[in-house]
Tab-separated table of C-alpha atoms and ligand atoms in Angstrom:
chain	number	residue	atom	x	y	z
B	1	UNK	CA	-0.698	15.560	11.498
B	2	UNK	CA	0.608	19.105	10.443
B	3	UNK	CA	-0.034	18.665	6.733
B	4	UNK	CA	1.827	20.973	3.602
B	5	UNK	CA	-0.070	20.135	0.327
B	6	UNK	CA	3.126	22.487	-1.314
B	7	UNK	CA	0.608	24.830	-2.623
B	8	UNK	CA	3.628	27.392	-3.918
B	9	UNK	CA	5.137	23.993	-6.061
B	10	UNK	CA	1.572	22.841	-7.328
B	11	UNK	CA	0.137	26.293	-8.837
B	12	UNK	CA	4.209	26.366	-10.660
B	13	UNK	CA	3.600	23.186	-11.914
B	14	UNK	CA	0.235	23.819	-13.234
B	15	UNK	CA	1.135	26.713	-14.735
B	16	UNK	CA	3.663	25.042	-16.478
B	17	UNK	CA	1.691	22.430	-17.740
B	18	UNK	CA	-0.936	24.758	-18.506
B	19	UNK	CA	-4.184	22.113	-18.645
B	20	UNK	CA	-7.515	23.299	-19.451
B	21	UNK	CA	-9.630	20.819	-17.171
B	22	UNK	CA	-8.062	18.289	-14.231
B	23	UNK	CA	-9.358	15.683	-11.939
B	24	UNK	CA	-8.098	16.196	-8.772
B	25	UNK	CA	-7.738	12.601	-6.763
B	26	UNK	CA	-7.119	12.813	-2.948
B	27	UNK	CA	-6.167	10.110	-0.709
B	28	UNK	CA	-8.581	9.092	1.918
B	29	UNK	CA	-7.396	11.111	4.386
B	30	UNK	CA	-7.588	14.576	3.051
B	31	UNK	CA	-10.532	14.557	0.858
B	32	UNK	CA	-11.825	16.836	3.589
B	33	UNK	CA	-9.413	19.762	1.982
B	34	UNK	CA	-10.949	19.647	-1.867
B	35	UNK	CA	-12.707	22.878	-1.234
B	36	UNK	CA	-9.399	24.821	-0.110
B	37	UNK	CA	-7.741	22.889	-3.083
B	38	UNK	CA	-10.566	23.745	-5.390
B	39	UNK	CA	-9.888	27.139	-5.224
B	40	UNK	CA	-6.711	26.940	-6.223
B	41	UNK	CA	-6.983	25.314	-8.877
B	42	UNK	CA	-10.189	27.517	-9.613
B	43	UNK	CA	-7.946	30.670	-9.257
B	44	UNK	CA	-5.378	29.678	-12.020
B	45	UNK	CA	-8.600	29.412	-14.684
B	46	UNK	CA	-8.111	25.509	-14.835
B	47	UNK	CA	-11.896	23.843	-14.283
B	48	UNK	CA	-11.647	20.962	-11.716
B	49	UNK	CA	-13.400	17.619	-11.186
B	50	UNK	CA	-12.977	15.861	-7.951
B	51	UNK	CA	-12.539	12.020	-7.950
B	52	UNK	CA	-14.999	10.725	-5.153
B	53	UNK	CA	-13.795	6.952	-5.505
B	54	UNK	CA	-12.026	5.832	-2.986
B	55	UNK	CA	-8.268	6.208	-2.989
B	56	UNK	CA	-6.141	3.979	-0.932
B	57	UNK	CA	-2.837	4.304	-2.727
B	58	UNK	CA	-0.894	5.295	-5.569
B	59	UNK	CA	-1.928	2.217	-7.394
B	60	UNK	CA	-5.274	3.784	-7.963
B	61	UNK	CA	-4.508	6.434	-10.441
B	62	UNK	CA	-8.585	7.340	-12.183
B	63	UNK	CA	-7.509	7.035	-15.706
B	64	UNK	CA	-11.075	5.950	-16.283
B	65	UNK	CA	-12.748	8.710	-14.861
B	66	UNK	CA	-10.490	11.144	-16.439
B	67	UNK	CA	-11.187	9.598	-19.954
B	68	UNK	CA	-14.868	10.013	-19.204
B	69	UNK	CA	-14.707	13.585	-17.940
B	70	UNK	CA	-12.639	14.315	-20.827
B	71	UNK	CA	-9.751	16.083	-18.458
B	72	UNK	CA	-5.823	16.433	-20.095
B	73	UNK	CA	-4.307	16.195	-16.390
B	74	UNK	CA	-5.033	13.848	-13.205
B	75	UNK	CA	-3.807	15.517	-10.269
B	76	UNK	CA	-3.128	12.876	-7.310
B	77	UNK	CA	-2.428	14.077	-3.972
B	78	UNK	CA	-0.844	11.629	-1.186
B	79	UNK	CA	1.002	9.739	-3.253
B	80	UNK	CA	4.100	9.015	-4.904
B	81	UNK	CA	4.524	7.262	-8.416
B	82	UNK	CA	3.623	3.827	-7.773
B	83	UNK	CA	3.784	2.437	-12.099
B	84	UNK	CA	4.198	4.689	-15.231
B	85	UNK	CA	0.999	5.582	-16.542
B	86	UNK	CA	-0.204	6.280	-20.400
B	87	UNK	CA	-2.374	9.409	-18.972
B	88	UNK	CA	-0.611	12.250	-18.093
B	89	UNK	CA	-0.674	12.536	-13.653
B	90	UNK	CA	1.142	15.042	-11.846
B	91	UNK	CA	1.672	13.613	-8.198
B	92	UNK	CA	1.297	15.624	-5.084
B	93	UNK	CA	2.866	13.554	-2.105
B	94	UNK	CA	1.956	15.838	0.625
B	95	UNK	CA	4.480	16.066	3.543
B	96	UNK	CA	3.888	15.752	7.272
B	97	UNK	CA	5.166	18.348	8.886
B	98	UNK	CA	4.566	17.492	12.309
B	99	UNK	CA	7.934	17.202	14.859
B	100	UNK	CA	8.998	13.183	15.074
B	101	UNK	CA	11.416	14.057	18.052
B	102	UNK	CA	9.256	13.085	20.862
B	103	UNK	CA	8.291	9.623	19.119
B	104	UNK	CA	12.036	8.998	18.053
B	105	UNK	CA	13.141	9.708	21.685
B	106	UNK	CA	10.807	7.426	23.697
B	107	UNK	CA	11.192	4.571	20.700
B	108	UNK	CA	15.199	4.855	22.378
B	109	UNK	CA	14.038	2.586	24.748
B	110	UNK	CA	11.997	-0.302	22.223
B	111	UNK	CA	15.232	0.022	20.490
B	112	UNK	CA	17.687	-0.468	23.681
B	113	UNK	CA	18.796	-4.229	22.511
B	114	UNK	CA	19.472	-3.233	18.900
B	115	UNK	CA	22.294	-1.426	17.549
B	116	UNK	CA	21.652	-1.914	13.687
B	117	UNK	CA	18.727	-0.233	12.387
B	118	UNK	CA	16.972	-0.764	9.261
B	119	UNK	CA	14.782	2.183	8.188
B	120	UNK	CA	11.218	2.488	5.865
B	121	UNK	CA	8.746	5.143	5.706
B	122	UNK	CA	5.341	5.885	4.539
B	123	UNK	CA	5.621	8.781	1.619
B	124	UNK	CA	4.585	11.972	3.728
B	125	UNK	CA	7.855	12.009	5.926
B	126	UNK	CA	10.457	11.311	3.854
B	127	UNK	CA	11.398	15.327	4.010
B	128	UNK	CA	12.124	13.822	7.207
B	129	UNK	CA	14.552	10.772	6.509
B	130	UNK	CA	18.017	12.606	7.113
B	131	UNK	CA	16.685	14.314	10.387
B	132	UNK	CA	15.856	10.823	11.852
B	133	UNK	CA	18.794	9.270	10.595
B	134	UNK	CA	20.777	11.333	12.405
B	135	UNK	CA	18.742	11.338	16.068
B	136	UNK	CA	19.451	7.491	15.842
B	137	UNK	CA	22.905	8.187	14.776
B	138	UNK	CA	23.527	10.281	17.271
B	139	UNK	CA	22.236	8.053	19.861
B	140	UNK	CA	24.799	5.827	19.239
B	141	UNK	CA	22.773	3.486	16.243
B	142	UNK	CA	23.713	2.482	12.911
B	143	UNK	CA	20.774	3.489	9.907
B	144	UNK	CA	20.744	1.545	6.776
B	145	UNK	CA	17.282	2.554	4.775
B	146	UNK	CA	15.212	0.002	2.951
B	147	UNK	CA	16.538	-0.300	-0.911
B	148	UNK	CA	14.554	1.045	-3.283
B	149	UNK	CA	12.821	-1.471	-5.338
B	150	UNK	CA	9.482	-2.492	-7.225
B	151	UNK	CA	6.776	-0.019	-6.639
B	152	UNK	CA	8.830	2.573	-3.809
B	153	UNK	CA	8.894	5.715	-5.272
B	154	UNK	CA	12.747	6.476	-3.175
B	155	UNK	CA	15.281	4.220	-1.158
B	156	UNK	CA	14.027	3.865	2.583
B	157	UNK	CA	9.720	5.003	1.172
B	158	UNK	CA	7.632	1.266	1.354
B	159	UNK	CA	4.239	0.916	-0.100
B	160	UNK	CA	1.898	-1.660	1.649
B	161	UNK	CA	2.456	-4.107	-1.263
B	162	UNK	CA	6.088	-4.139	-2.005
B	163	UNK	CA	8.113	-5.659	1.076
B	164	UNK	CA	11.434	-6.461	-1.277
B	165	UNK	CA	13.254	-3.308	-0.267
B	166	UNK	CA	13.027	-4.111	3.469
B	167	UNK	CA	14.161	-7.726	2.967
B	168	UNK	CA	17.190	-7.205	0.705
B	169	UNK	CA	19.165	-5.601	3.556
B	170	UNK	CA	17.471	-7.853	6.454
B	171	UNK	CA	20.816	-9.575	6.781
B	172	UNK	CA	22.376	-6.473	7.518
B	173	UNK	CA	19.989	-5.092	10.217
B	174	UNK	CA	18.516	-5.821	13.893
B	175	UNK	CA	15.629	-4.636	13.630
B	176	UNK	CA	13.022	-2.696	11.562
B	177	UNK	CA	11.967	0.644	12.559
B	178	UNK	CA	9.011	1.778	10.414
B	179	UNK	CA	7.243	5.504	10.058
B	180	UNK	CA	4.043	5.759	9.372
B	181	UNK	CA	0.751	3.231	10.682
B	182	UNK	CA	-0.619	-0.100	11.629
B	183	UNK	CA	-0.925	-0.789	7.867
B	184	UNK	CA	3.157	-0.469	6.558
B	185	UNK	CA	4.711	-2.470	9.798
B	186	UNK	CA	2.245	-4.973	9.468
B	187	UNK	CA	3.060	-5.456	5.706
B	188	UNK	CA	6.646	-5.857	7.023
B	189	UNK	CA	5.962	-8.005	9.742
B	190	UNK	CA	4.795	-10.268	7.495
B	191	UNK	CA	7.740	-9.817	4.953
B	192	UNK	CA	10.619	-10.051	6.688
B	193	UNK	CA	12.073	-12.107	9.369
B	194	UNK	CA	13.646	-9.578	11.859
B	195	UNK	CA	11.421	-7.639	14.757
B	196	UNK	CA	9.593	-4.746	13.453
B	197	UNK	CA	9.173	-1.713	15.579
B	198	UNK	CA	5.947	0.992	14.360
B	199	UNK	CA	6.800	4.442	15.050
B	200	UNK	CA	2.770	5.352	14.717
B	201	UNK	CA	2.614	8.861	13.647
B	202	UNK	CA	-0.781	8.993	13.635
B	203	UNK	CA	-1.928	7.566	17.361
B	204	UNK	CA	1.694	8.899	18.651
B	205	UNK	CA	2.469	5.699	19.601
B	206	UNK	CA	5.533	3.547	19.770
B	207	UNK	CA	5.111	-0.142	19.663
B	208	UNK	CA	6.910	-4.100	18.427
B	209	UNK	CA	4.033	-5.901	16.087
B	210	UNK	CA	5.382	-9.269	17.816
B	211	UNK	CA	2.347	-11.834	18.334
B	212	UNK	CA	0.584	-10.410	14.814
B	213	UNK	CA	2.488	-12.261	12.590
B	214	UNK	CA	1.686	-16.002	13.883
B	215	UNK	CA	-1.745	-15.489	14.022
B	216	UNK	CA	-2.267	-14.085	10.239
B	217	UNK	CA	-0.180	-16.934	9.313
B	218	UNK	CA	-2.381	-19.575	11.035
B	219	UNK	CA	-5.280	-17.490	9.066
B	220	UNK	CA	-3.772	-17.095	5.620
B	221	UNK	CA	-2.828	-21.498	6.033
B	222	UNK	CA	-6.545	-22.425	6.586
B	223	UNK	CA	-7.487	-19.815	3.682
B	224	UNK	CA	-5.385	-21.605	1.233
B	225	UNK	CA	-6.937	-25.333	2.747
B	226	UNK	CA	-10.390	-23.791	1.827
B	227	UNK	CA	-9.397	-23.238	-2.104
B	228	UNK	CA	-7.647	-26.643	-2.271
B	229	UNK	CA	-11.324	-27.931	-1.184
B	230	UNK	CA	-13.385	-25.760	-3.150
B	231	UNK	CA	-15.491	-26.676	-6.001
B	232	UNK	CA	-16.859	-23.115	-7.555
B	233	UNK	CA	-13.955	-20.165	-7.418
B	234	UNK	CA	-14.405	-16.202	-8.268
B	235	UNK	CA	-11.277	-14.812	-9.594
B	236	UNK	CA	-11.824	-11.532	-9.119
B	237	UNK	CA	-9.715	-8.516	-11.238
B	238	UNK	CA	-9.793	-4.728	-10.541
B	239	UNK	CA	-10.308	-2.117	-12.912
B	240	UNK	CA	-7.111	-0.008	-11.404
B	241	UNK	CA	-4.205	0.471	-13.428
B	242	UNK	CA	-2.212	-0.281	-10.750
B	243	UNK	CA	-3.790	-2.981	-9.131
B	244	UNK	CA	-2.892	-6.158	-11.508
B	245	UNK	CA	-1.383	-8.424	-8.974
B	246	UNK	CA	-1.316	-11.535	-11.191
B	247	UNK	CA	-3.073	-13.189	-14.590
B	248	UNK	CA	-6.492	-14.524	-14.029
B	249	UNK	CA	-6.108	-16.672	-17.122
B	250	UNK	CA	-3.492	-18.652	-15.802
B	251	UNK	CA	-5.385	-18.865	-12.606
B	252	UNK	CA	-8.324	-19.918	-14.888
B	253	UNK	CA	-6.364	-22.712	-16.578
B	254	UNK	CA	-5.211	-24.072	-13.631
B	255	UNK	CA	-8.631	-24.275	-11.370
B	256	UNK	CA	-9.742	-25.464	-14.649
B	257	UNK	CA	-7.419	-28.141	-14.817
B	258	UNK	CA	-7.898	-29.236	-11.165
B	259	UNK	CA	-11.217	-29.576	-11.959
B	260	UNK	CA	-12.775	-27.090	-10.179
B	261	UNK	CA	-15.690	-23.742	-11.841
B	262	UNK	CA	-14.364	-21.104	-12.138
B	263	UNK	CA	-15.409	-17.322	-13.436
B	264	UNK	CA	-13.716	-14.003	-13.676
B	265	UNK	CA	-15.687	-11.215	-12.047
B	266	UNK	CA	-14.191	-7.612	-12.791
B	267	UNK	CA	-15.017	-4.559	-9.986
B	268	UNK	CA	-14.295	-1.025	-9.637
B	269	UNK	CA	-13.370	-1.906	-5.991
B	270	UNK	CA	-13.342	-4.986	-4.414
B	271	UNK	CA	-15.931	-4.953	-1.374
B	272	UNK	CA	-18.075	-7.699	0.784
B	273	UNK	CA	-20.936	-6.778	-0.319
B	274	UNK	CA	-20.319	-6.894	-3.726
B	275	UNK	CA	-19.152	-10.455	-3.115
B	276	UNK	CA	-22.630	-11.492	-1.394
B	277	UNK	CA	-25.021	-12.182	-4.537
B	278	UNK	CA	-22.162	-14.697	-5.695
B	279	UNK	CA	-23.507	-17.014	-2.574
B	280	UNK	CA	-22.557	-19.817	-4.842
B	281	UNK	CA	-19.160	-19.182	-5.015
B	282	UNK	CA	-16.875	-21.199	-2.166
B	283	UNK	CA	-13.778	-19.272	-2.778
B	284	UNK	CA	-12.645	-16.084	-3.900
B	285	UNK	CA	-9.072	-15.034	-5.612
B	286	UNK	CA	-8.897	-11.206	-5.676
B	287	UNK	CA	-6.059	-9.971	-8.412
B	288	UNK	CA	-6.353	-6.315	-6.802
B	289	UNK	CA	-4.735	-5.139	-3.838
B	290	UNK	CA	-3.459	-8.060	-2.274
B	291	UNK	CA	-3.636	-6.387	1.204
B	292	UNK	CA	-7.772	-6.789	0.903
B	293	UNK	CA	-7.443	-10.689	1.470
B	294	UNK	CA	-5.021	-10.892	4.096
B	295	UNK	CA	-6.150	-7.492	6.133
B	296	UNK	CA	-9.612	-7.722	5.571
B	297	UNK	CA	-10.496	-11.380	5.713
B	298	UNK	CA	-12.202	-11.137	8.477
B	299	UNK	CA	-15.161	-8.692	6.889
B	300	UNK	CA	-15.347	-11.135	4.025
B	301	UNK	CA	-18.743	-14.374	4.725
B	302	UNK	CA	-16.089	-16.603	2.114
B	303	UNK	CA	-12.529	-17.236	2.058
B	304	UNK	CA	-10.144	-14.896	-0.268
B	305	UNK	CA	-6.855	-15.003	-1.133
B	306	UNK	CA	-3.887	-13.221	-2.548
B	307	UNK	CA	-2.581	-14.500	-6.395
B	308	UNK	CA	0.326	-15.803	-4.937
B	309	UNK	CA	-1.455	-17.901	-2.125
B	310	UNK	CA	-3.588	-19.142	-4.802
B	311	UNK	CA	-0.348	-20.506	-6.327
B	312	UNK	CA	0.502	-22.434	-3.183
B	313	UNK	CA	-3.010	-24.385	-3.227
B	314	UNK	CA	-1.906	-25.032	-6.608
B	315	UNK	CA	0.826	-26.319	-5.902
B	316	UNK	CA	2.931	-23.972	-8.206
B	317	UNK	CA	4.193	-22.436	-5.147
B	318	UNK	CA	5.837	-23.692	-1.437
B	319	UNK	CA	4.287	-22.496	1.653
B	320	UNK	CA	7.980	-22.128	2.401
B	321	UNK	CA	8.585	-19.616	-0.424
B	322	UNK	CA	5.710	-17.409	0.501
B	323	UNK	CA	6.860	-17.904	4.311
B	324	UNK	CA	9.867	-15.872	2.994
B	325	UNK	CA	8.650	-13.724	0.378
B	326	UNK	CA	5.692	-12.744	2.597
B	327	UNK	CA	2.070	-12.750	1.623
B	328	UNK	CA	1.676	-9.738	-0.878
F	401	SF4	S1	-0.970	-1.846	-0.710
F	401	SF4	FE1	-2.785	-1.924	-1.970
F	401	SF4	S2	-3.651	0.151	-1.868
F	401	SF4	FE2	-1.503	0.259	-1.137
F	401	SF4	S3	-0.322	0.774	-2.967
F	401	SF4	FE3	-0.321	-1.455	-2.802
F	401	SF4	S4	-2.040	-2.140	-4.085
F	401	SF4	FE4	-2.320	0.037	-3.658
């Protein structure tokens, strides 16, 4: 990674906006640069508060925190705009500056049978977009990026929740090609129907996520047996404005109503071990980031599911429909 925080663009903006105190949020994989960004922010006069939560995505915007701390300005670094918030945020996305062309050229040969591409990105190289475009272009492919829909920030950017952009011009493609890590082309694996090829920035890697798919399916199917059976449910809800992935009331109503217990439990962040000391719980729903029950299962002693899989053991949902719309 060859990382440009846009320094130059940041101090403008902040002068601009002219706050008095901010809490600075980075994602997980730059906290290690608060002190350099400290300073900074130091330098201008502006006090600073770093946000040592975790911060996964741009669904987990600290409104709390900044409430608390009594700050007029969240600063959020490696992220775009994920939903509008009522607290003022100023968004730092962070761009990867580091070349692509090696990756691009020895993906050529994963992408030898396919002449239509269909294009997605993680946020920190879309600087990047028109330069790739055109190396596949120019090697004789067609480029159509992923629409811009639901919580992507710009047409061709995917977030790990939000698959609708890729499968809206599915017909129209061969294959996926995805930028960024495991995380987005598994998302889209699971999403869409067409072969999905991870250009993986990070372990400068090319590879198809083939053989992935089947088995999370087989996994998520005996998940949603395990709520139809279970007799005590947690629903639980997230305290992240951005991480609302369904009503726990209606979820209530209808375990309710099927004659099963169940409780709402509410969590700053959804972890096992929060989850242990509810040993008498068979089941867990988790409202937050649906990518916790259907990447993470495996850490978790009980079953846990996404809102919408919860709808199929309801039977308010087909396990065809979420075959198509994907799991998150
Ligand atoms: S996938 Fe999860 S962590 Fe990433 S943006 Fe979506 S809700 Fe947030």
């Amino acid at each position: 990674m060859a990382l440009n925080f846009e320094k130059e663009k940041l101090i403008e903006e902040l002068k601009k906006r002219n706050p008095k105190k901010v809490l600075v949020q980075l994602a997980e994989g730059i906290k290690q640069n608060a002190p350099e960004i400290s300073k900074w922010i130091e330098d201008l006069g502006i006090e600073v508060i770093f946000s040592g939560e975790t911060c996964w995505g741009g669904c987990s915007v600290a409104v709390q925190e900044a409430e608390a701390f009594g700050v007029d300005l969240i600063v959020h670094f490696g992220h775009a705009e994920f939903i509008k918030m009522d607290f003022p945020v100023l968004y730092v996305e962070v761009i990867d500056e580091l070349d692509l062309t090696p990756l691009l050229e020895k993906s050529l040969k994963d992408l030898e049978k396919y002449q239509k591409l269909g294009l997605s990105y993680s946020i920190q190289h879309r600087h990047d977009v028109e330069n790739i475009k055109k190396f596949y272009e120019d090697n004789g492919k067609t480029v159509t990026l992923s629409k811009k829909r639901g919580t992507n920030a710009y047409e061709g950017h995917v977030t790990g929740c939000d698959y609708r952009g890729l499968r809206e011009i599915q017909e129209e493609v061969d294959v996926f090609v995805i930028i960024g890590n495991q995380f987005h082309s598994m998302g889209a694996v699971l999403a869409v129907e067409k072969p999905v090829i991870l250009i993986d920035v990070y372990n400068d890697d090319v590879r198809g996520m083939e053989g992935i798919r089947d088995k999370i399916v087989r996994q998520r199917a005996m998940s949603i047996e395990k709520l139809k059976e279970a007799k005590k449910v947690g629903i639980i809800v997230e305290i992240k404005p951005g991480q609302k992935f369904g009503s726990p009331k209606y979820l209530l109503e209808k375990l309710r109503g099927k004659g099963k217990i169940a409780i709402v439990i509410t969590m700053n962040e959804v972890t096992p071990d929060k989850l242990m000391n509810f040993y008498d719980i068979d089941c867990f729903i988790e409202l937050a980031c649906p990518r916790i029950a259907v990447d993470d299962f495996a850490k978790y002693s009980k079953p846990i599911l996404t809102f919408k899989e919860a709808l199929v053991a309801l039977g308010e949902k087909s396990w065809d429909e979420i075959l198509q719309e994907g799991f998150v």
